[in-house]
CSV table of C-alpha atoms in Angstrom, one decimal:
chain,number,residue,atom,x,y,z
A,26,MET,CA,-21.2,-12.7,-14.0
A,27,PRO,CA,-22.7,-10.4,-16.8
A,28,ALA,CA,-20.9,-7.5,-15.3
A,29,MET,CA,-17.6,-9.1,-15.3
A,30,SER,CA,-18.1,-10.3,-19.2
A,31,SER,CA,-18.8,-6.8,-19.8
A,32,ASP,CA,-15.9,-5.5,-18.2
A,33,ARG,CA,-13.7,-8.3,-20.0
A,34,ALA,CA,-15.2,-7.2,-23.4
A,35,ARG,CA,-14.3,-3.4,-22.9
A,36,TYR,CA,-10.8,-4.2,-21.5
A,37,ASP,CA,-10.5,-6.3,-24.7
A,38,ARG,CA,-11.7,-3.5,-27.1
A,39,ALA,CA,-9.7,-0.9,-25.2
A,40,THR,CA,-6.2,-2.8,-25.5
A,41,ALA,CA,-7.0,-4.4,-28.9
A,42,HIS,CA,-4.3,-2.4,-30.5
A,43,LEU,CA,-1.7,-3.6,-27.7
A,44,ASP,CA,0.1,-6.7,-27.3
A,45,ALA,CA,0.3,-8.6,-23.8
A,46,PRO,CA,1.8,-8.7,-21.5
A,47,LEU,CA,0.3,-5.3,-20.2
A,48,ALA,CA,-1.2,-3.5,-17.3
A,49,VAL,CA,-4.1,-1.4,-17.0
A,50,VAL,CA,-5.7,0.8,-14.4
A,51,ASP,CA,-9.5,1.4,-14.7
A,52,LEU,CA,-9.8,5.0,-14.0
A,53,GLN,CA,-13.4,4.9,-13.3
A,54,ALA,CA,-12.8,2.2,-10.8
A,55,PHE,CA,-9.6,3.9,-9.2
A,56,ASP,CA,-11.8,7.3,-8.8
A,57,ALA,CA,-14.7,5.6,-7.3
A,58,ASN,CA,-12.2,3.7,-4.9
A,59,ALA,CA,-10.5,7.0,-4.1
A,60,ALA,CA,-14.1,8.7,-3.4
A,61,ASP,CA,-14.9,5.9,-1.2
A,62,LEU,CA,-11.6,6.1,0.9
A,63,VAL,CA,-12.4,9.9,1.5
A,64,ARG,CA,-16.1,9.0,2.6
A,65,ARG,CA,-14.7,6.4,5.1
A,66,ALA,CA,-12.3,8.7,6.3
A,67,ARG,CA,-15.2,11.1,7.7
A,68,GLY,CA,-13.5,14.5,6.8
A,69,LYS,CA,-10.1,13.6,7.9
A,70,PRO,CA,-7.3,13.9,5.2
A,71,VAL,CA,-6.1,10.5,3.7
A,72,ARG,CA,-2.5,10.3,3.2
A,73,VAL,CA,-1.7,8.1,0.1
A,74,ALA,CA,0.6,5.2,0.7
A,75,SER,CA,2.9,5.2,-2.6
A,76,LYS,CA,4.1,1.5,-2.1
A,77,SER,CA,0.7,0.7,-2.9
A,78,VAL,CA,0.5,2.9,-6.2
A,79,ARG,CA,4.1,3.2,-7.7
A,80,CYS,CA,3.1,5.5,-10.4
A,81,ARG,CA,3.6,9.2,-10.0
A,82,ALA,CA,0.8,10.1,-12.5
A,83,LEU,CA,-1.7,8.4,-10.4
A,84,LEU,CA,-0.2,9.5,-7.0
A,85,GLU,CA,-0.6,13.0,-8.5
A,86,ARG,CA,-4.1,12.1,-9.6
A,87,VAL,CA,-4.9,11.2,-6.0
A,88,LEU,CA,-3.4,14.1,-4.6
A,89,GLU,CA,-5.6,16.6,-6.8
A,90,ARG,CA,-8.8,15.3,-5.3
A,91,GLU,CA,-10.4,16.9,-2.1
A,92,GLY,CA,-9.7,14.8,0.8
A,93,PHE,CA,-6.2,13.6,0.0
A,94,ALA,CA,-3.2,15.1,1.4
A,95,GLY,CA,0.4,14.1,1.5
A,96,VAL,CA,2.3,10.8,0.6
A,97,LEU,CA,3.1,7.9,2.8
A,98,SER,CA,6.6,6.8,0.9
A,99,TYR,CA,8.6,3.7,1.7
A,100,THR,CA,12.4,4.7,1.3
A,101,LEU,CA,14.2,7.7,1.8
A,102,GLU,CA,15.7,7.8,-2.0
A,103,GLU,CA,11.9,7.7,-3.2
A,104,SER,CA,10.9,10.2,-0.7
A,105,LEU,CA,13.6,12.7,-1.9
A,106,TRP,CA,12.7,11.9,-5.5
A,107,LEU,CA,9.0,12.8,-5.0
A,108,ALA,CA,9.9,16.0,-2.9
A,109,ARG,CA,12.1,16.9,-5.9
A,110,SER,CA,9.3,16.4,-8.2
A,111,GLY,CA,6.9,18.8,-6.4
A,112,VAL,CA,5.3,16.6,-3.6
A,113,ALA,CA,5.1,19.1,-0.7
A,114,ASP,CA,4.4,16.6,2.1
A,115,VAL,CA,6.2,13.3,2.1
A,116,LEU,CA,6.3,11.2,5.4
A,117,LEU,CA,8.7,8.3,5.1
A,118,ALA,CA,6.9,5.3,6.8
A,119,TYR,CA,9.9,3.3,7.6
A,120,PRO,CA,13.2,3.9,9.3
A,121,SER,CA,16.4,4.3,7.1
A,122,ALA,CA,20.1,3.9,7.2
A,123,ASP,CA,20.5,5.6,3.7
A,124,ARG,CA,23.5,7.9,4.5
A,125,ALA,CA,23.8,9.5,1.0
A,126,GLY,CA,20.2,10.1,1.3
A,127,PHE,CA,20.4,11.7,4.7
A,128,ALA,CA,23.3,13.8,3.5
A,129,GLU,CA,21.1,15.1,0.8
A,130,LEU,CA,18.2,15.8,2.9
A,131,THR,CA,20.4,18.0,5.4
A,132,SER,CA,21.7,20.1,2.7
A,133,ASP,CA,18.8,21.0,0.8
A,134,PRO,CA,16.1,23.5,2.4
A,135,LYS,CA,13.5,22.3,0.0
A,136,LEU,CA,13.7,18.7,0.7
A,137,ALA,CA,14.2,19.3,4.5
A,138,ARG,CA,10.9,21.1,4.5
A,139,ALA,CA,9.0,18.3,2.4
A,140,VAL,CA,10.3,15.2,4.0
A,141,THR,CA,9.7,13.6,7.4
A,142,VAL,CA,11.5,10.7,8.6
A,143,MET,CA,10.5,7.9,10.7
A,144,VAL,CA,12.2,6.9,14.1
A,145,ASP,CA,11.7,4.3,16.6
A,146,ASP,CA,15.1,3.9,18.3
A,147,PRO,CA,17.6,6.8,19.3
A,148,ALA,CA,20.2,4.7,17.3
A,149,GLN,CA,18.5,5.9,14.3
A,150,LEU,CA,19.0,9.6,15.0
A,151,ALA,CA,22.8,8.9,15.3
A,152,VAL,CA,22.7,7.4,11.8
A,153,VAL,CA,21.2,10.8,10.5
A,154,GLU,CA,23.7,12.8,12.7
A,155,ALA,CA,26.7,10.8,11.3
A,156,ALA,CA,25.4,11.4,7.8
A,157,ARG,CA,24.7,15.2,8.1
A,158,ALA,CA,26.1,17.3,5.3
A,159,GLY,CA,24.3,20.6,6.3
A,160,ARG,CA,22.5,22.5,8.8
A,161,GLU,CA,19.0,21.9,7.7
A,162,GLU,CA,16.7,20.6,10.6
A,163,VAL,CA,15.2,17.0,10.1
A,164,ARG,CA,11.7,16.6,10.6
A,165,VAL,CA,10.9,13.4,12.9
A,166,CYS,CA,8.0,11.2,13.1
A,167,LEU,CA,7.8,8.6,15.9
A,168,GLU,CA,6.3,5.0,15.2
A,169,PHE,CA,4.4,3.6,18.1
A,170,ASP,CA,3.7,-0.2,18.2
A,171,VAL,CA,-0.1,-1.0,18.6
A,172,SER,CA,0.0,-4.5,18.1
A,173,LEU,CA,-2.6,-6.4,20.4
A,174,ARG,CA,-0.8,-7.7,23.6
A,175,LEU,CA,-2.8,-10.3,25.7
A,176,LEU,CA,-1.8,-12.5,28.8
A,177,GLY,CA,0.7,-10.0,30.0
A,178,GLY,CA,2.5,-9.4,26.5
A,179,ARG,CA,2.9,-13.2,26.2
A,180,VAL,CA,0.9,-13.2,23.2
A,181,ARG,CA,1.2,-10.8,20.6
A,182,ILE,CA,-1.1,-10.1,17.4
A,183,GLY,CA,0.1,-7.7,15.0
A,184,ALA,CA,3.3,-6.8,12.7
A,185,LEU,CA,6.7,-6.9,13.9
A,186,ARG,CA,7.4,-3.3,13.7
A,187,SER,CA,8.5,-0.7,16.0
A,188,PRO,CA,9.9,-1.8,19.6
A,189,VAL,CA,8.1,1.1,21.4
A,190,HIS,CA,4.9,-0.2,22.6
A,191,THR,CA,4.0,1.5,25.7
A,192,PRO,CA,3.2,5.5,26.1
A,193,GLU,CA,6.0,5.7,28.5
A,194,ARG,CA,8.5,4.6,26.0
A,195,LEU,CA,7.3,6.8,23.3
A,196,ALA,CA,7.5,9.8,25.5
A,197,GLU,CA,10.8,8.8,26.6
A,198,LEU,CA,12.0,8.7,22.6
A,199,ALA,CA,10.2,12.0,22.2
A,200,ARG,CA,12.4,13.6,24.8
A,201,ALA,CA,15.5,12.0,23.1
A,202,VAL,CA,14.5,13.8,19.9
A,203,VAL,CA,13.8,17.1,21.1
A,204,ARG,CA,17.2,17.1,23.2
A,205,ARG,CA,19.1,16.7,20.1
A,206,PRO,CA,19.9,19.8,18.1
A,207,GLY,CA,18.9,19.6,14.4
A,208,PHE,CA,16.0,17.7,14.8
A,209,ARG,CA,12.2,18.6,15.1
A,210,LEU,CA,9.6,16.4,16.4
A,211,VAL,CA,6.4,16.7,14.3
A,212,GLY,CA,4.3,13.4,14.3
A,213,VAL,CA,3.5,10.2,15.6
A,214,MET,CA,2.4,7.0,13.5
A,215,ALA,CA,0.7,4.0,14.8
A,216,TYR,CA,-0.4,1.2,12.0
A,217,GLU,CA,-2.8,-1.2,13.3
A,218,ALA,CA,-1.6,-3.9,10.8
A,219,HIS,CA,-3.7,-6.6,12.6
A,220,VAL,CA,-6.9,-4.5,11.9
A,221,ALA,CA,-6.3,-2.8,8.5
A,222,GLY,CA,-4.3,-5.5,6.8
A,223,VAL,CA,-6.2,-9.0,7.9
A,224,GLY,CA,-9.3,-9.7,6.1
A,225,ASP,CA,-12.2,-10.8,8.2
A,226,ALA,CA,-14.2,-12.8,5.5
A,227,VAL,CA,-12.1,-15.2,3.8
A,228,ALA,CA,-14.2,-17.5,1.4
A,229,GLY,CA,-14.3,-21.1,2.7
A,230,ARG,CA,-12.6,-20.2,6.1
A,231,PRO,CA,-15.7,-19.2,8.3
A,232,VAL,CA,-14.2,-20.3,11.6
A,233,ARG,CA,-11.0,-18.4,10.9
A,234,SER,CA,-13.0,-15.5,9.6
A,235,GLY,CA,-15.1,-15.3,12.7
A,236,ALA,CA,-12.0,-15.6,15.0
A,237,VAL,CA,-10.5,-12.6,13.1
A,238,ARG,CA,-13.6,-10.6,13.4
A,239,LEU,CA,-13.6,-11.1,17.3
A,240,MET,CA,-9.9,-10.3,17.5
A,241,GLN,CA,-10.6,-7.1,15.6
A,242,SER,CA,-13.4,-6.0,17.4
A,243,ALA,CA,-11.5,-6.5,20.6
A,244,ALA,CA,-8.3,-4.7,19.2
A,245,ARG,CA,-10.1,-1.6,18.1
A,246,GLY,CA,-11.3,-0.6,21.6
A,247,ARG,CA,-7.9,-1.3,23.3
A,248,LEU,CA,-6.2,0.4,20.4
A,249,ALA,CA,-8.2,3.6,20.6
A,250,ALA,CA,-7.3,4.1,24.3
A,251,LEU,CA,-3.8,2.9,23.8
A,252,ARG,CA,-3.1,5.3,21.0
A,253,ALA,CA,-4.9,8.5,22.7
A,254,GLU,CA,-2.9,7.8,25.7
A,255,ALA,CA,0.5,7.7,23.7
A,256,VAL,CA,-0.4,11.0,21.9
A,257,ARG,CA,-1.2,12.7,25.1
A,258,ALA,CA,2.3,11.5,26.6
A,259,VAL,CA,4.0,12.9,23.4
A,260,ARG,CA,2.1,16.3,23.2
A,261,ALA,CA,3.5,16.9,26.8
A,262,VAL,CA,6.9,16.7,25.2
A,263,ALA,CA,6.3,18.7,22.2
A,264,GLU,CA,3.7,20.1,19.7
A,265,LEU,CA,2.6,17.7,16.8
A,266,GLU,CA,1.5,18.6,13.5
A,267,PHE,CA,-0.2,15.3,12.8
A,268,VAL,CA,-1.1,11.8,14.2
A,269,ASN,CA,-1.3,9.0,11.5
A,270,GLY,CA,-3.1,5.8,11.7
A,271,GLY,CA,-5.1,3.3,9.8
A,272,GLY,CA,-4.9,1.6,6.4
A,273,THR,CA,-7.2,0.7,3.8
A,274,GLY,CA,-9.2,-2.0,5.9
A,275,SER,CA,-9.7,0.0,9.0
A,276,VAL,CA,-10.0,3.9,7.6
A,277,GLN,CA,-13.4,4.5,9.0
A,278,HIS,CA,-12.6,3.0,12.5
A,279,THR,CA,-9.4,5.0,12.8
A,280,ALA,CA,-10.7,8.2,11.4
A,281,ALA,CA,-13.3,8.0,14.4
A,282,GLU,CA,-10.6,8.3,17.0
A,283,GLU,CA,-10.3,11.8,18.3
A,284,ALA,CA,-6.4,11.4,18.8
A,285,VAL,CA,-5.8,10.7,15.2
A,286,THR,CA,-5.6,13.7,12.6
A,287,GLU,CA,-5.0,11.7,9.3
A,288,VAL,CA,-5.4,8.2,8.0
A,289,ALA,CA,-3.2,6.4,5.5
A,290,ALA,CA,-4.5,4.0,2.5
A,291,GLY,CA,-3.2,3.0,-0.6
A,292,SER,CA,-4.3,-0.4,-1.5
A,293,GLY,CA,-7.9,0.5,-1.6
A,294,LEU,CA,-7.2,2.5,-5.0
A,295,TYR,CA,-6.4,-0.5,-6.7
A,296,VAL,CA,-8.1,-3.1,-4.7
A,297,PRO,CA,-6.1,-6.2,-5.3
A,298,ARG,CA,-7.5,-9.6,-4.5
A,299,LEU,CA,-6.4,-9.7,-0.9
A,300,PHE,CA,-8.7,-6.9,-0.1
A,301,ASP,CA,-12.0,-8.9,-1.3
A,302,HIS,CA,-11.9,-10.5,2.2
A,303,TYR,CA,-13.1,-7.6,4.2
A,304,THR,CA,-16.5,-7.0,5.5
A,305,SER,CA,-15.7,-3.2,6.2
A,306,PHE,CA,-15.7,-2.0,2.8
A,307,ARG,CA,-16.1,-3.2,-0.9
A,308,GLY,CA,-14.0,-1.7,-3.7
A,309,SER,CA,-13.9,-2.1,-7.5
A,310,PRO,CA,-10.6,-3.9,-8.8
A,311,ALA,CA,-8.9,-1.1,-10.7
A,312,ALA,CA,-5.5,-2.6,-11.3
A,313,LEU,CA,-5.3,-5.6,-13.8
A,314,PHE,CA,-2.6,-7.2,-16.0
A,315,ALA,CA,-3.2,-9.2,-19.1
A,316,LEU,CA,-1.3,-12.1,-20.4
A,317,PRO,CA,-1.6,-13.7,-23.8
A,318,VAL,CA,-2.5,-17.2,-24.8
A,319,VAL,CA,0.3,-18.8,-26.5
A,320,ARG,CA,-0.6,-22.6,-26.2
A,321,ARG,CA,-3.4,-25.0,-26.1
A,322,PRO,CA,-2.2,-28.3,-24.6
A,323,GLY,CA,-5.6,-30.0,-24.4
A,324,VAL,CA,-9.1,-29.8,-23.7
A,325,GLY,CA,-9.9,-27.5,-20.6
A,326,VAL,CA,-6.3,-26.0,-20.9
A,327,VAL,CA,-4.6,-23.0,-22.0
A,328,THR,CA,-1.1,-21.6,-21.4
A,329,VAL,CA,-0.2,-18.0,-21.1
A,330,LEU,CA,3.1,-16.2,-21.4
A,331,GLY,CA,4.6,-15.1,-18.1
A,332,GLY,CA,2.4,-14.9,-14.8
A,333,GLY,CA,4.9,-15.5,-12.2
A,334,TYR,CA,4.3,-12.5,-9.9
A,335,PRO,CA,3.9,-13.4,-6.4
A,336,ALA,CA,3.2,-10.9,-3.7
A,337,SER,CA,5.4,-10.4,-0.7
A,338,GLY,CA,4.6,-11.9,2.8
A,339,ALA,CA,4.4,-15.3,4.1
A,340,ALA,CA,4.9,-17.8,1.1
A,341,GLY,CA,1.1,-19.5,0.1
A,342,ARG,CA,-1.5,-19.6,-2.4
A,343,ASP,CA,-2.9,-16.5,-1.3
A,344,ARG,CA,0.1,-14.7,-2.6
A,345,LEU,CA,-0.4,-15.8,-6.2
A,346,PRO,CA,-2.1,-13.8,-8.8
A,347,VAL,CA,-5.4,-15.2,-10.2
A,348,PRO,CA,-7.0,-15.4,-13.7
A,349,TYR,CA,-10.0,-12.9,-13.4
A,350,LEU,CA,-11.4,-12.6,-16.9
A,351,PRO,CA,-12.9,-14.6,-18.3
A,352,ALA,CA,-14.5,-16.3,-15.2
A,353,GLY,CA,-14.0,-20.0,-14.9
A,354,LEU,CA,-10.1,-20.1,-15.0
A,355,ARG,CA,-8.0,-21.2,-12.3
A,356,LEU,CA,-4.3,-21.9,-11.7
A,357,ALA,CA,-2.9,-25.5,-12.2
A,358,ALA,CA,-2.0,-26.8,-8.3
A,359,THR,CA,1.1,-28.5,-9.6
A,360,GLU,CA,2.6,-25.3,-11.4
A,361,GLY,CA,1.0,-22.1,-10.0
A,362,ALA,CA,2.1,-19.0,-11.6
A,363,GLY,CA,5.0,-19.9,-13.5
A,364,GLU,CA,8.1,-17.7,-14.4
A,365,VAL,CA,7.8,-17.7,-18.2
A,366,GLN,CA,4.4,-19.5,-18.7
A,367,THR,CA,1.5,-20.2,-16.9
A,368,PRO,CA,-1.0,-23.3,-17.5
A,369,LEU,CA,-4.6,-22.2,-16.9
A,370,LEU,CA,-7.2,-24.9,-16.2
A,371,GLY,CA,-11.3,-24.8,-16.5
A,372,GLN,CA,-14.1,-24.8,-19.2
A,373,ALA,CA,-13.6,-21.4,-20.4
A,374,ALA,CA,-10.2,-22.3,-21.6
A,375,ASP,CA,-12.0,-24.1,-24.6
A,376,ASP,CA,-13.2,-20.6,-25.7
A,377,LEU,CA,-9.9,-18.8,-25.9
A,378,LEU,CA,-7.6,-18.8,-29.0
A,379,ILE,CA,-3.8,-18.1,-29.5
A,380,GLY,CA,-3.5,-14.5,-28.8
A,381,ASP,CA,-6.3,-13.9,-26.7
A,382,LYS,CA,-5.8,-12.1,-23.5
A,383,VAL,CA,-6.4,-13.5,-19.9
A,384,TRP,CA,-6.8,-10.6,-17.4
A,385,PHE,CA,-5.3,-11.4,-14.0
A,386,ARG,CA,-5.5,-9.7,-10.5
A,387,HIS,CA,-2.5,-9.5,-8.4
A,388,ALA,CA,-2.4,-10.4,-4.8
A,389,LYS,CA,-1.3,-6.8,-3.7
A,390,ALA,CA,-1.4,-3.5,-4.9
A,391,GLY,CA,1.8,-1.6,-6.0
A,392,GLU,CA,4.1,-4.6,-6.3
A,393,LEU,CA,2.4,-5.0,-9.8
A,394,CYS,CA,4.3,-2.1,-10.9
A,395,GLU,CA,7.6,-3.7,-10.4
A,396,ARG,CA,6.7,-6.1,-13.2
A,397,PHE,CA,5.4,-3.4,-15.8
A,398,ALA,CA,7.0,-0.3,-17.1
A,399,ALA,CA,3.9,1.5,-17.8
A,400,LEU,CA,0.1,1.3,-16.8
A,401,HIS,CA,-2.4,1.9,-19.6
A,402,LEU,CA,-5.3,4.0,-18.3
A,403,VAL,CA,-8.7,2.9,-19.5
A,404,ASP,CA,-11.7,5.0,-19.3
A,405,GLY,CA,-14.5,3.1,-20.5
A,406,ASP,CA,-13.6,1.0,-23.6
A,407,ARG,CA,-10.7,3.4,-24.6
A,408,VAL,CA,-7.2,3.5,-23.3
A,409,VAL,CA,-7.0,7.3,-22.8
A,410,GLY,CA,-3.3,7.5,-21.6
A,411,THR,CA,-0.4,5.7,-20.5
A,412,ALA,CA,1.5,6.5,-17.4
A,413,PRO,CA,5.1,5.2,-16.5
A,414,THR,CA,5.4,3.1,-13.3
A,415,TYR,CA,8.2,3.8,-11.0
A,416,ARG,CA,10.1,0.8,-13.0
A,417,GLY,CA,9.2,2.8,-16.3
A,418,GLU,CA,10.8,5.8,-15.0
A,419,GLY,CA,13.9,3.9,-14.4
A,420,ARG,CA,13.6,3.9,-10.5
A,421,ALA,CA,13.8,0.6,-8.3
A,422,PHE,CA,13.8,1.7,-4.7
A,423,LEU,CA,13.7,-1.8,-3.2
């Protein structure tokens, strides 16, 4: 509690000249989290997931650090924008049907060298071919599904991503790529969402947490063997520049696999609240937003302006932002985080005055940046800079 009170005091001092709503990134926490990701990656490069950052200045800050290399992007339009901005290695994490983007990619040598597109179906190659407006070779990465399959595939645990889930099918897809002129197969990505993206220490849910730990322990062994077999199958078809895996929650486990050449991570830089529930690592909350107190409806209640910033995913209370500082505040069960105002309950409310800031944590990482045009960069108890988010640069990629 004393540390949290100290943090609140320095955030309030740093932003005393700024009106809320506003968002900040604590640079000391951000850099410490980056160093921890590098430590857990065990010497393998970390490719930073841009969707979890959504701020070019902070992407550049990370890429300047030893241990980070390349960006994992989320749309083709964003990939081209980053490449035009000087990022030399952009891996698009998801398949695209952006015909205008593919026309630009195939017409520009600089972009074609910098951007690698994701494929898990030959039909996606046909989209690229139909949109081709130049002769530049398209770099291709194959996505391999590594969800946990039990009981002969009747039970499946993991994200619904690639339809390719056997080494044989992956090799077949690899052959489809190398047979087509104008494409070059350079990588494989296999993201273990059921390990990297599921917390295994959820407060108040010991049974579920224990079940998740058992599932993840079983999944890691199978995952390593499956990924290695799949990579061998593809390397028999073409040389690979990289094999990407992992995520913030599984960096150290994925990095230990010989078949993996790089790991991906992004949320671990900001450490949103969904990442409080992991036994594999502990990070420091680095991205926060502040809302101003605008009402005092009664004893033990204040109302702040704004706050309705839910995170993506299956709807539930775990997708809502939570009041963080001062400690002891909670959302009202009947209202949650409101579109234009949010009531907060708790004894701490009685110490808040009109105009005071309440500091919140978002449930996920980069989605916060879709709500704010700028991130105020805090070092100690000072704002040392302000960086535009993607939104602040006039970019809305999804």
